[in-house]
XYZ file of C-alpha atoms in Angstrom:
389
model
C -5.102 28.771 -0.909
C -8.834 28.883 -0.425
C -9.317 26.979 -3.912
C -7.027 24.543 -5.468
C -6.761 21.207 -7.298
C -4.914 18.277 -6.304
C -4.129 14.938 -8.205
C -3.222 11.517 -7.135
C -2.794 8.263 -9.080
C -2.899 4.456 -8.591
C -1.892 1.389 -10.418
C -3.445 -2.080 -10.597
C -2.404 -5.296 -9.450
C -1.374 -6.071 -12.946
C 1.093 -3.152 -13.182
C 4.548 -4.383 -13.610
C 5.701 -2.969 -10.234
C 2.601 -4.209 -8.538
C 3.155 -7.903 -9.896
C 6.709 -7.634 -8.362
C 5.357 -6.331 -4.935
C 2.732 -9.434 -4.847
C 5.413 -11.824 -5.449
C 7.617 -10.410 -2.924
C 4.680 -10.137 -0.176
C 3.568 -13.805 -1.125
C 7.117 -14.866 -0.208
C 6.944 -12.871 3.267
C 3.655 -14.823 3.939
C 5.137 -18.124 3.080
C 7.724 -17.541 5.667
C 5.571 -15.966 8.302
C 3.061 -18.827 7.921
C 5.857 -21.445 8.636
C 7.479 -19.277 11.428
C 6.128 -16.064 12.958
C 9.584 -14.978 13.685
C 11.056 -15.345 10.272
C 13.140 -12.699 8.617
C 12.554 -11.724 5.014
C 13.814 -8.928 2.784
C 12.812 -9.990 -0.774
C 13.095 -8.189 -3.948
C 11.413 -9.051 -7.191
C 12.098 -8.111 -10.794
C 9.721 -9.187 -13.793
C 9.996 -8.746 -17.287
C 9.019 -10.357 -20.475
C 8.167 -13.996 -19.313
C 10.859 -13.682 -16.568
C 10.729 -13.767 -12.669
C 13.757 -12.958 -10.712
C 13.926 -12.956 -6.871
C 16.908 -11.763 -4.678
C 17.460 -10.709 -1.217
C 18.046 -12.088 2.349
C 15.885 -14.734 4.432
C 16.034 -16.473 7.649
C 13.393 -19.123 8.346
C 12.652 -22.814 8.516
C 14.686 -25.092 6.296
C 11.670 -26.782 5.491
C 10.736 -24.134 2.967
C 12.487 -25.366 -0.228
C 13.120 -23.400 -3.533
C 10.053 -25.252 -5.213
C 7.948 -23.593 -2.411
C 9.177 -20.171 -3.235
C 8.694 -20.682 -6.751
C 5.236 -21.918 -6.312
C 4.036 -19.025 -4.364
C 5.602 -16.806 -6.900
C 3.861 -18.443 -9.859
C 0.610 -18.515 -7.963
C 0.811 -14.961 -7.251
C 1.078 -14.208 -10.935
C -1.731 -16.762 -11.878
C -4.198 -14.855 -9.346
C -3.585 -11.598 -11.028
C -4.513 -13.231 -14.194
C -1.365 -13.297 -16.527
C -1.740 -15.977 -19.044
C -0.482 -13.873 -22.111
C 2.506 -14.816 -24.633
C 4.557 -12.243 -23.234
C 4.196 -13.060 -19.351
C 2.476 -16.130 -18.340
C 2.443 -17.579 -14.790
C 3.282 -21.156 -15.864
C 5.735 -20.413 -18.790
C 7.846 -17.491 -17.382
C 11.458 -18.601 -16.539
C 12.035 -18.272 -12.781
C 15.402 -17.287 -10.790
C 15.906 -17.423 -7.202
C 18.852 -15.586 -5.592
C 17.518 -15.485 -1.844
C 20.173 -16.085 0.560
C 20.602 -16.229 4.271
C 20.350 -12.819 6.274
C 23.563 -10.936 6.881
C 24.840 -11.859 10.432
C 25.884 -8.241 11.099
C 22.186 -7.201 10.455
C 20.985 -10.095 12.624
C 23.057 -9.134 15.368
C 21.812 -5.552 15.577
C 18.081 -6.576 15.031
C 17.948 -9.518 17.623
C 17.077 -9.376 21.212
C 19.814 -10.190 23.668
C 20.463 -10.660 27.387
C 20.758 -7.077 27.840
C 18.928 -5.516 24.979
C 15.423 -5.541 23.326
C 15.083 -6.182 19.737
C 16.255 -3.428 17.737
C 15.036 -1.715 14.529
C 15.892 -3.686 11.237
C 17.212 -0.349 9.838
C 17.727 3.383 10.268
C 14.960 5.665 8.772
C 12.064 7.835 9.005
C 8.481 6.726 8.692
C 5.150 8.839 8.194
C 1.557 8.175 8.939
C -1.223 10.270 7.830
C -5.145 10.576 8.309
C -7.575 13.114 7.307
C -11.491 13.392 7.366
C -11.995 13.861 3.603
C -13.493 10.217 3.373
C -14.995 7.633 5.416
C -11.662 5.704 5.420
C -9.975 8.851 6.914
C -7.788 8.877 3.600
C -7.318 11.713 1.112
C -9.954 11.731 -1.566
C -7.944 11.706 -4.566
C -6.031 8.432 -3.806
C -9.035 6.680 -2.402
C -11.191 7.140 -5.489
C -8.097 6.402 -7.855
C -7.639 3.018 -5.679
C -11.419 2.304 -6.010
C -11.798 2.873 -9.760
C -9.164 0.129 -10.384
C -10.586 -2.354 -8.078
C -13.881 -1.981 -9.612
C -12.440 -2.577 -13.037
C -10.426 -5.552 -11.510
C -13.465 -7.045 -9.984
C -15.454 -6.963 -13.196
C -12.357 -8.587 -15.020
C -12.059 -11.281 -12.479
C -15.731 -11.906 -12.432
C -16.098 -12.254 -16.300
C -18.262 -9.276 -16.397
C -15.523 -7.505 -18.406
C -13.532 -10.244 -20.465
C -12.356 -7.611 -22.718
C -9.974 -6.007 -19.934
C -6.396 -7.455 -19.348
C -4.610 -6.878 -15.899
C -2.222 -3.735 -16.435
C -3.934 -0.541 -15.576
C -3.460 3.150 -14.252
C -5.894 5.744 -12.887
C -5.493 9.468 -12.109
C -8.092 11.595 -10.399
C -7.699 15.293 -10.027
C -10.115 16.849 -7.543
C -10.996 20.631 -6.893
C -10.885 21.928 -3.172
C -12.773 24.765 -1.968
C -11.930 26.023 1.748
C -9.765 22.609 2.119
C -12.642 20.271 1.195
C -13.006 18.158 -2.049
C -15.981 19.396 -4.120
C -15.598 17.557 -7.368
C -13.421 16.117 -10.090
C -11.793 18.411 -12.631
C -10.269 15.379 -14.655
C -9.983 11.664 -14.591
C -7.369 9.495 -16.516
C -7.735 5.598 -16.810
C -5.374 3.677 -19.150
C -6.372 0.132 -18.980
C -4.940 -3.013 -20.826
C -7.388 -4.730 -23.259
C -7.622 -7.511 -25.708
C -7.192 -6.851 -29.327
C -10.312 -5.854 -31.304
C -11.953 -3.668 -28.567
C -12.904 -0.246 -29.924
C -11.896 2.892 -27.987
C -15.477 4.182 -27.774
C -16.531 0.543 -26.136
C -13.671 0.960 -23.918
C -14.414 4.570 -22.873
C -18.018 3.766 -21.985
C -16.978 0.540 -19.983
C -14.613 2.615 -17.875
C -16.920 5.493 -17.536
C -19.536 3.272 -15.828
C -17.006 2.296 -13.303
C -15.689 6.025 -12.630
C -19.388 7.270 -12.200
C -20.005 4.428 -9.781
C -17.065 5.292 -7.566
C -17.199 8.946 -7.602
C -19.914 10.960 -5.413
C -22.949 11.935 -7.463
C -22.277 15.158 -9.351
C -18.547 14.865 -9.064
C -17.715 13.522 -12.578
C -15.374 15.709 -14.422
C -16.288 17.569 -17.703
C -16.400 15.256 -20.768
C -13.418 16.740 -22.482
C -11.259 16.150 -19.296
C -12.251 12.408 -19.046
C -9.275 10.409 -20.640
C -9.348 6.818 -21.523
C -6.207 5.181 -23.066
C -5.218 8.991 -24.069
C -2.250 7.179 -26.371
C -4.695 5.066 -28.188
C -4.657 0.941 -28.012
C -3.137 -0.428 -24.798
C -2.946 -4.268 -25.766
C 0.861 -4.739 -24.935
C 1.268 -4.246 -21.136
C 2.301 -5.755 -17.917
C 5.944 -7.030 -17.290
C 6.060 -7.632 -21.035
C 5.546 -4.124 -21.685
C 7.658 -2.545 -18.974
C 9.701 -4.175 -16.243
C 8.624 -4.115 -12.828
C 10.541 -4.013 -9.489
C 9.566 -4.212 -5.898
C 8.917 -1.064 -3.895
C 8.809 1.278 -6.871
C 4.997 2.523 -6.013
C 5.569 3.858 -2.500
C 3.189 6.831 -3.295
C 0.553 4.770 -4.578
C 0.982 2.683 -1.412
C 0.541 5.172 1.017
C -1.301 8.570 0.569
C -0.712 9.649 -3.280
C 1.390 12.758 -2.319
C -1.011 14.147 -0.101
C 1.476 13.568 2.994
C 5.121 13.111 3.397
C 6.990 9.891 2.764
C 10.004 8.609 4.561
C 11.316 6.859 1.441
C 11.292 3.187 2.487
C 9.067 0.577 0.593
C 6.847 -1.749 2.327
C 6.509 -4.978 0.193
C 8.666 -8.010 0.693
C 9.841 -7.015 4.140
C 8.802 -8.829 7.192
C 7.663 -6.770 10.212
C 10.817 -6.332 12.159
C 11.651 -3.868 9.350
C 10.520 -0.636 10.551
C 10.015 0.732 7.070
C 6.937 -1.408 7.011
C 5.907 -1.782 10.697
C 6.520 1.672 11.834
C 4.859 3.262 8.943
C 1.631 1.057 9.525
C 2.083 2.381 13.285
C 2.077 5.876 12.356
C -0.771 5.647 10.282
C -2.687 3.642 12.913
C -1.977 6.582 15.552
C -2.761 9.411 12.948
C -6.092 7.739 11.973
C -7.165 7.324 15.551
C -6.329 10.961 16.413
C -8.573 12.023 13.400
C -11.192 9.375 14.237
C -11.530 10.867 17.737
C -12.127 14.462 16.575
C -8.728 15.701 17.864
C -8.016 17.049 14.284
C -8.926 17.205 10.785
C -5.670 16.198 9.477
C -2.749 14.648 11.567
C 0.700 13.616 10.265
C 2.854 11.564 12.576
C 6.717 10.951 11.958
C 8.676 8.254 13.674
C 12.507 7.926 13.524
C 14.643 4.870 14.190
C 18.311 3.851 14.226
C 19.273 0.329 13.335
C 19.800 -1.976 16.253
C 17.904 0.471 18.593
C 14.555 -0.515 19.924
C 13.177 3.039 21.031
C 12.113 5.443 18.377
C 14.605 8.506 18.357
C 11.539 10.991 17.819
C 8.035 11.094 17.621
C 6.760 14.207 15.966
C 2.869 15.090 15.598
C 1.677 17.879 13.128
C -2.116 18.765 13.293
C -1.885 20.829 10.074
C -2.305 24.220 11.489
C -5.798 23.295 12.513
C -6.985 25.363 15.476
C -5.186 23.847 18.204
C -7.739 21.546 19.952
C -4.916 19.611 21.656
C -1.277 20.322 22.417
C 0.768 18.436 19.675
C 3.522 17.654 22.207
C 1.311 16.418 24.912
C -0.679 14.361 22.391
C 2.742 12.697 21.217
C 3.482 11.753 24.870
C 0.096 10.269 25.301
C 0.197 8.178 22.054
C 3.748 6.986 23.186
C 1.989 5.750 26.543
C -0.789 4.016 24.880
C 1.528 2.024 22.186
C 4.978 0.744 22.694
C 6.648 2.154 19.499
C 9.737 -0.275 19.692
C 9.845 -2.618 16.829
C 8.471 -5.780 19.149
C 5.953 -3.300 20.708
C 4.445 -2.451 17.371
C 4.393 -5.944 16.229
C 2.772 -7.339 19.362
C 0.267 -4.333 19.423
C -0.684 -4.732 15.947
C -0.337 -8.386 15.591
C 1.898 -8.028 12.667
C 3.765 -11.586 12.766
C 1.120 -13.294 10.632
C 0.773 -13.890 6.776
C -1.348 -11.020 5.875
C 0.793 -9.218 3.447
C 0.154 -10.327 -0.027
C -3.266 -8.718 0.187
C -1.701 -5.320 0.825
C 0.255 -5.201 -2.362
C -2.362 -3.679 -4.406
C -4.721 -0.762 -4.205
C -2.907 0.722 -1.050
C -1.775 -0.331 2.235
C -3.951 2.207 4.283
C -7.596 2.953 3.957
C -8.677 -0.733 3.919
C -10.954 -2.692 6.282
C -9.482 -4.681 8.958
C -10.058 -8.448 8.809
C -10.763 -11.209 11.399
C -7.478 -12.812 10.572
C -5.338 -9.857 11.473
C -5.243 -8.223 8.092
C -4.897 -4.426 8.108
C -4.886 -4.397 11.927
C -3.464 -0.795 11.722
C -6.762 0.573 10.261
C -8.606 -0.155 13.589
C -9.795 2.798 15.530
C -9.668 1.215 19.078
C -7.847 4.164 20.722
C -10.479 6.684 20.083
C -12.402 6.299 23.511
C -9.144 6.633 25.488
C -8.085 9.607 23.326
C -11.342 11.007 23.792
C -11.124 10.527 27.380
C -7.678 11.956 27.955
C -8.393 15.243 26.034
C -12.141 15.437 27.051
C -13.545 15.547 23.713
């Protein structure tokens, strides 16, 4: 269609599912800081004044149950939960983490005659487009930015009336494949008692207008702030949260396919996480090199097998600037897409995952300590040279 609308949503660090993601990734970081080769698959459930962990780990015995509880509670404290129904200090804590299955370890571990295998079977997708500077789809990018702006105001004390739980939803109008403005914006944010809806609407409006490009604000009648009324009871007290339930928020807001696997709580031997990062890395470099306006890459793996079963490249029907199959072959020559190859190329065996647990795993800025390394565009020159761009 030459003209259409598309919608994506985001949720804040205080959303119950994101609280669970943050705790799970804090446990991953705890183990990787002690041993870069540690294995972690940590699931978290949060509800009214209760935190429950379950899953499998393999790492140093020096990490105690008290250490795990400390990082879980600290993750909640950093978000800002000090409410009667959910408090970082007062919530009950249960830990059911146990040793990794020997059968899984046997398939994943490297041996005399085999490289390290994938931690599970599955398909992973990466995507990039030229709609924003971060090479992310605009609806999810702006949805994240609105909530990050509100959270910054809350943490700084600029907006003390706000509480941690919030959601956003941005609908953009596209003309000839390019976003041109917002047709509706929805923001629901938890707040303290006594805050008027009118004041809250104007507070939220200032952050939305700061994020959206000039002239993109939606019509007044399509700007919704807490459309159900007050939002005082929220977070895990208002709704239970589980690790891995916001996979579309974590990725591309529905603008591209998703393989179904969640990221948080998993060490980088799990291709659900590492291969999805690698696919984004490759797709972003393809678009950054000017080889396509949109690029989707699919990787497929079998548990215990090191090499990917398939590497599929889709350039979204763009006028073929390059041959997708040739591009696939070139990308596989540039980056070893085995689980070990991905981890080594992107430096993933580091405690850099807690920061990924909210506001998306993609479209972020690489950091000096190795965080968001999959957002680097260091393959651009080689790709341009290979394809004569």
